[in-house]
Tab-separated table of C-alpha atoms in Angstrom:
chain	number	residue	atom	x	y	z
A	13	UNK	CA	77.107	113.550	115.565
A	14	UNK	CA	80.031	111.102	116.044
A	15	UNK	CA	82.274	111.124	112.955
A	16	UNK	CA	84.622	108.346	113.513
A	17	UNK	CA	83.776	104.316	112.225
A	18	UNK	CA	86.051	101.991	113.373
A	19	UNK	CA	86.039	98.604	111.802
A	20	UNK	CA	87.046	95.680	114.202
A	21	UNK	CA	87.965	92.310	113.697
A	22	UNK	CA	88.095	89.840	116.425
A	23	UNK	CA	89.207	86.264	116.739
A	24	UNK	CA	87.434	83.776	118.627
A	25	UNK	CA	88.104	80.301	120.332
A	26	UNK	CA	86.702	77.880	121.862
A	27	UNK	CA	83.248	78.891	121.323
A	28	UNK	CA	81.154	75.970	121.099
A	29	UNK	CA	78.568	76.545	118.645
A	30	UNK	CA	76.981	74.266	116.041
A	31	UNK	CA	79.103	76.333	113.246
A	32	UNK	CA	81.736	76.279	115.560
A	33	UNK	CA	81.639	72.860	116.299
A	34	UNK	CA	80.478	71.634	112.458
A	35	UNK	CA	83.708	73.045	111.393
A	36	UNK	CA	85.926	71.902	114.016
A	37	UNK	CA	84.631	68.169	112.926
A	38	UNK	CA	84.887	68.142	109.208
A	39	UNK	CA	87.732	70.879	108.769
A	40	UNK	CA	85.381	72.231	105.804
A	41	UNK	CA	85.387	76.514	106.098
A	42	UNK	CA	81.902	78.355	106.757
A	43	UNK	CA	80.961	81.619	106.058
A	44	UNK	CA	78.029	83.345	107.509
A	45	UNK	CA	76.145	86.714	107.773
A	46	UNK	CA	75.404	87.838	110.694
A	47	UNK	CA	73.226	86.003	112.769
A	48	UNK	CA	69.465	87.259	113.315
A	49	UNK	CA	67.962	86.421	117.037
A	50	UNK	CA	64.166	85.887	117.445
A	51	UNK	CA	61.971	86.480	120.551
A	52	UNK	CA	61.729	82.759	120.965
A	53	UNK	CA	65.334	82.645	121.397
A	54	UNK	CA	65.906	80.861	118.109
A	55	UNK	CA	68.754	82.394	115.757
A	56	UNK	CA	68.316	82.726	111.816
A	57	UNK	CA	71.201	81.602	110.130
A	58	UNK	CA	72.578	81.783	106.924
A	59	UNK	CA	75.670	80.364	105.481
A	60	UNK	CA	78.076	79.059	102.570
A	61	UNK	CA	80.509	76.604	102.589
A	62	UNK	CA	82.675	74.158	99.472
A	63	UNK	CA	79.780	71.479	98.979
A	64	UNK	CA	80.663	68.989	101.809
A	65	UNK	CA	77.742	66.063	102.448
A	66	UNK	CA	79.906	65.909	105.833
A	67	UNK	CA	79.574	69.170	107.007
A	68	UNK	CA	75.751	69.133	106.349
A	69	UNK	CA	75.294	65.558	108.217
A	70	UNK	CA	77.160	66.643	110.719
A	71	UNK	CA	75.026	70.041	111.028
A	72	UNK	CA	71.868	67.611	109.982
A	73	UNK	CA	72.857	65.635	113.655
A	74	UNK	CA	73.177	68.548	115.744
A	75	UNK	CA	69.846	68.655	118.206
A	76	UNK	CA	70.289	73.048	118.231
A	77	UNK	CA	69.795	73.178	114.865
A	78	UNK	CA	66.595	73.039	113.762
A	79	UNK	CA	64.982	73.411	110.166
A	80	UNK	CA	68.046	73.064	108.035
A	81	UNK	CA	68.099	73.880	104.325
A	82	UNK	CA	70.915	73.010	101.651
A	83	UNK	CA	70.902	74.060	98.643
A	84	UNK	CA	73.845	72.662	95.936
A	85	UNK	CA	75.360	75.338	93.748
A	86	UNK	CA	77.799	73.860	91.752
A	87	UNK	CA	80.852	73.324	94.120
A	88	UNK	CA	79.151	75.337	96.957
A	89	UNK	CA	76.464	74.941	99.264
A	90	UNK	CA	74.470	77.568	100.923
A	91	UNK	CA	72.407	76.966	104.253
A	92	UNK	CA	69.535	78.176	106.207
A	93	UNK	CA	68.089	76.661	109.592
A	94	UNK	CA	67.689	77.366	112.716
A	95	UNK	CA	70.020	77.633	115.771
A	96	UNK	CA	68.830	77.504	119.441
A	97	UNK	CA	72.867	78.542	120.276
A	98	UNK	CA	73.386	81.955	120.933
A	99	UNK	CA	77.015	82.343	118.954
A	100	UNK	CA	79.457	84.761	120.961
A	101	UNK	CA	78.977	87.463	118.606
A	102	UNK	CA	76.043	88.650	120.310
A	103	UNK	CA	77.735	89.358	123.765
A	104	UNK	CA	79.581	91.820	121.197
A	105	UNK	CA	76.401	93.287	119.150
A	106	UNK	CA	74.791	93.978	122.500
A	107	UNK	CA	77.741	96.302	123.258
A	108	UNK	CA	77.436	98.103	119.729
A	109	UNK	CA	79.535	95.835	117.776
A	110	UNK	CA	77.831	96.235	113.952
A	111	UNK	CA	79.025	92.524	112.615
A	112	UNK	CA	79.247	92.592	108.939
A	113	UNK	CA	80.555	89.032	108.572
A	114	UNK	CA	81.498	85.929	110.125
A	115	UNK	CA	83.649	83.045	109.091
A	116	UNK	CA	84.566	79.551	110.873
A	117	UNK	CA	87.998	77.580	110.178
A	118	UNK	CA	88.665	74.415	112.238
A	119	UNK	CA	86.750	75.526	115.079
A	120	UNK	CA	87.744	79.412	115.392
A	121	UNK	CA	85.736	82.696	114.299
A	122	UNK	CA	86.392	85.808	112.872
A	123	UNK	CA	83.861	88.368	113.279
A	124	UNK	CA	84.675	91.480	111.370
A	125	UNK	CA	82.575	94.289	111.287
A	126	UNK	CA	82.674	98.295	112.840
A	127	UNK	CA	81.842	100.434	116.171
A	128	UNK	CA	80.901	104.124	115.703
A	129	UNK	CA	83.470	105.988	117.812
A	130	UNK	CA	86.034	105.056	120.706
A	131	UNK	CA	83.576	105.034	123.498
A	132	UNK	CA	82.106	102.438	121.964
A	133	UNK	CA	85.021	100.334	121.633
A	134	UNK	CA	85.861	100.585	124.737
A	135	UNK	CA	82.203	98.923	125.274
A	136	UNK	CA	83.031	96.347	123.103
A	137	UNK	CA	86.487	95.606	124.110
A	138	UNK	CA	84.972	95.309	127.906
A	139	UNK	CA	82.001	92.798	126.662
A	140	UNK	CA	85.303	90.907	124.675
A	141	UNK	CA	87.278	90.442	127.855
A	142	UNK	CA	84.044	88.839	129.390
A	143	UNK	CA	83.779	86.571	126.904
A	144	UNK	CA	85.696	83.284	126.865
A	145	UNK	CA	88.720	82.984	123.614
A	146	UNK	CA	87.425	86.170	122.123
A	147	UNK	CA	90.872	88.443	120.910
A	148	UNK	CA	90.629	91.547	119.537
A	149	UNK	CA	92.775	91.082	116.280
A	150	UNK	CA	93.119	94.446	114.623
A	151	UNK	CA	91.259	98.130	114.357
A	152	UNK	CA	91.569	101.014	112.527
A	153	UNK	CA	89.672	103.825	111.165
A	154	UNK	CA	87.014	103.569	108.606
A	155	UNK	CA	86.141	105.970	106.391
A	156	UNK	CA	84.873	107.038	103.020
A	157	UNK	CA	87.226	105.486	100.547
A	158	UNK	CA	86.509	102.325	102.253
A	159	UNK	CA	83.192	102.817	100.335
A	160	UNK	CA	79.916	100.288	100.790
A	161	UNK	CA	77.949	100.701	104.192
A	162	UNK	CA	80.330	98.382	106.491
A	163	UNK	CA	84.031	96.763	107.192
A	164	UNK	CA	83.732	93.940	104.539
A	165	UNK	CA	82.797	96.253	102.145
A	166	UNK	CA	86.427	98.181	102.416
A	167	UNK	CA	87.866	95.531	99.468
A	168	UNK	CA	85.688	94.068	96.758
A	169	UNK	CA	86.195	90.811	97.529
A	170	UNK	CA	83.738	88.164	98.685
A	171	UNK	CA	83.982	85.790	101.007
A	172	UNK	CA	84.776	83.289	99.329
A	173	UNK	CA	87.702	84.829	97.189
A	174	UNK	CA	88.689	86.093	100.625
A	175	UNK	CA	88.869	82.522	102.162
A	176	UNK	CA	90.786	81.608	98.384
A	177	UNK	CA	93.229	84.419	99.157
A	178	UNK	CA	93.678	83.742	102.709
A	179	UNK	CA	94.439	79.636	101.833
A	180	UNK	CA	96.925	80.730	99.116
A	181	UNK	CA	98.864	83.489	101.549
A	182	UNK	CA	99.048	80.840	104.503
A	183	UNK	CA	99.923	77.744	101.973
A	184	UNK	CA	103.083	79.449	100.390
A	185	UNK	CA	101.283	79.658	97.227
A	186	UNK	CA	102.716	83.303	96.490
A	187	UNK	CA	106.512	82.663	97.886
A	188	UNK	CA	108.988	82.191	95.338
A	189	UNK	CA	109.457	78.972	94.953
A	190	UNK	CA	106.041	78.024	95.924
A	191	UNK	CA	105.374	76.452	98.821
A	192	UNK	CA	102.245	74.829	97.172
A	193	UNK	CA	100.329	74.952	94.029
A	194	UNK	CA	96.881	75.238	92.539
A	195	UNK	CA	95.750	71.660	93.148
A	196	UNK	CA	97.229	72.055	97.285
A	197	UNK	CA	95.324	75.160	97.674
A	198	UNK	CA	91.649	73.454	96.435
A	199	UNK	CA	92.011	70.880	98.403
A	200	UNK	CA	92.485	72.497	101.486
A	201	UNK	CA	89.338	74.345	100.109
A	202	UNK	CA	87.722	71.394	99.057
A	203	UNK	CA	86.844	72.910	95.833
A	204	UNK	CA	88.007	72.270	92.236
A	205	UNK	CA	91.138	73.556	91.485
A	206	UNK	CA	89.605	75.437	88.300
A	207	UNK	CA	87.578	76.966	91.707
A	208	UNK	CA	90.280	78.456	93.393
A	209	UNK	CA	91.638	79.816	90.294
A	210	UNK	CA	88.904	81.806	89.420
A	211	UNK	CA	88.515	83.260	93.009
A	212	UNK	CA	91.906	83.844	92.973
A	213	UNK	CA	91.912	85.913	89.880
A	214	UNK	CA	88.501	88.041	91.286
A	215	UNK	CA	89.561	88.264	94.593
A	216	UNK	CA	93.016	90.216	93.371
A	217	UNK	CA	91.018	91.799	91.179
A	218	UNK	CA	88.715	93.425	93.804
A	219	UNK	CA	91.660	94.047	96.235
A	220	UNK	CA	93.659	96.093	93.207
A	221	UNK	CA	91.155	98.419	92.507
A	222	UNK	CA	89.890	98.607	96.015
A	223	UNK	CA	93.726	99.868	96.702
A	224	UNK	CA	93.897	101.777	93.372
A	225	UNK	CA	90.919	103.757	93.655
């Protein structure tokens, strides 16, 4: 039995799929599980994103996506459709990269999730070098405090609180002076600023007593 779990996170550019591509057009932020690939080639996908009637004509016009559903929850829309675009993530999976999350900014992934033991990585790592723009970003070892069954369970903290957090780090929104506020932060989000707020608040929350425990 192999007793080491690595989670992995990897950055990837230039890929040139429809969430890919979606986001790269609008500038609106996706977040997705991990894709699930059919026999017939297809790809279930299923996604969230700030409600954006851009991002989901732009998806809408796409010819690979097939079958698309939105459905409006307050300031938030969550998708499912179809994809006949194999996303780069699977070059990974088929090496024994266990994704646990992706999420699309401007055009570039993150795909974080874990590989039992170093002889796996090194898999991985070799199907990442084959793969145009993907970057191994960080690794380390995973274990049972993390708690949960996978990498993006190691915090409490949800995507979207993660994408609030992320925003509000890169914006200067904790420096002293700030380097933006509330209302700056949201709208990069496209989201209310009442919105970001609230994530904000939960998201610290989970990361505190994820580093407390």
């Amino acid at each position: 039995m192999i007793e080491e779990c690595l989670a992995v996170e990897f950055r990837v550019t230039g890929d040139d799929c429809p969430l890919a591509v979606a986001t790269r057009a609008t500038g609106v932020p996706v977040d997705c599980e991990p894709p699930q690939h059919r026999d017939d080639g297809n790809e279930l996908l299923r996604f969230g994103a700030p409600h954006s009637d851009a991002l989901a004509e732009t998806l809408d016009a796409d010819e690979r996506i097939r079958y698309l559903h939105r459905a409006v929850d307050g300031d938030r829309d969550e998708y499912r459709c179809l994809s006949k675009h194999p996303c780069a993530v699977h070059e990974l999976t088929n090496a024994g990269f266990m994704a646990e999350s992706l999420s699309y900014r401007d055009g570039e992934e993150r795909h974080v999730g874990a590989v039992v033991g170093h002889d796996v990585l090194r898999g991985v790592l070799e199907a990442a070098g084959e793969t145009v723009g993907v970057r191994l970003e960080r690794v380390y070892p995973l274990g049972p405090e993390s708690g949960g069954s996978g990498a993006t369970r190691r915090w409490d903290v949800t995507p979207a609180q993660e994408a609030a957090l992320r925003a509000a780090l890169d914006m200067g929104y904790f420096t002293v002076p700030r380097g933006a506020t509330a209302s700056d932060v949201a709208d990069e989000l496209g989201i209310s600023k009442s919105a970001f707020l609230e994530r904000l608040r939960r998201g610290q929350d989970g990361l505190l007593r994820g580093a407390l425990r």
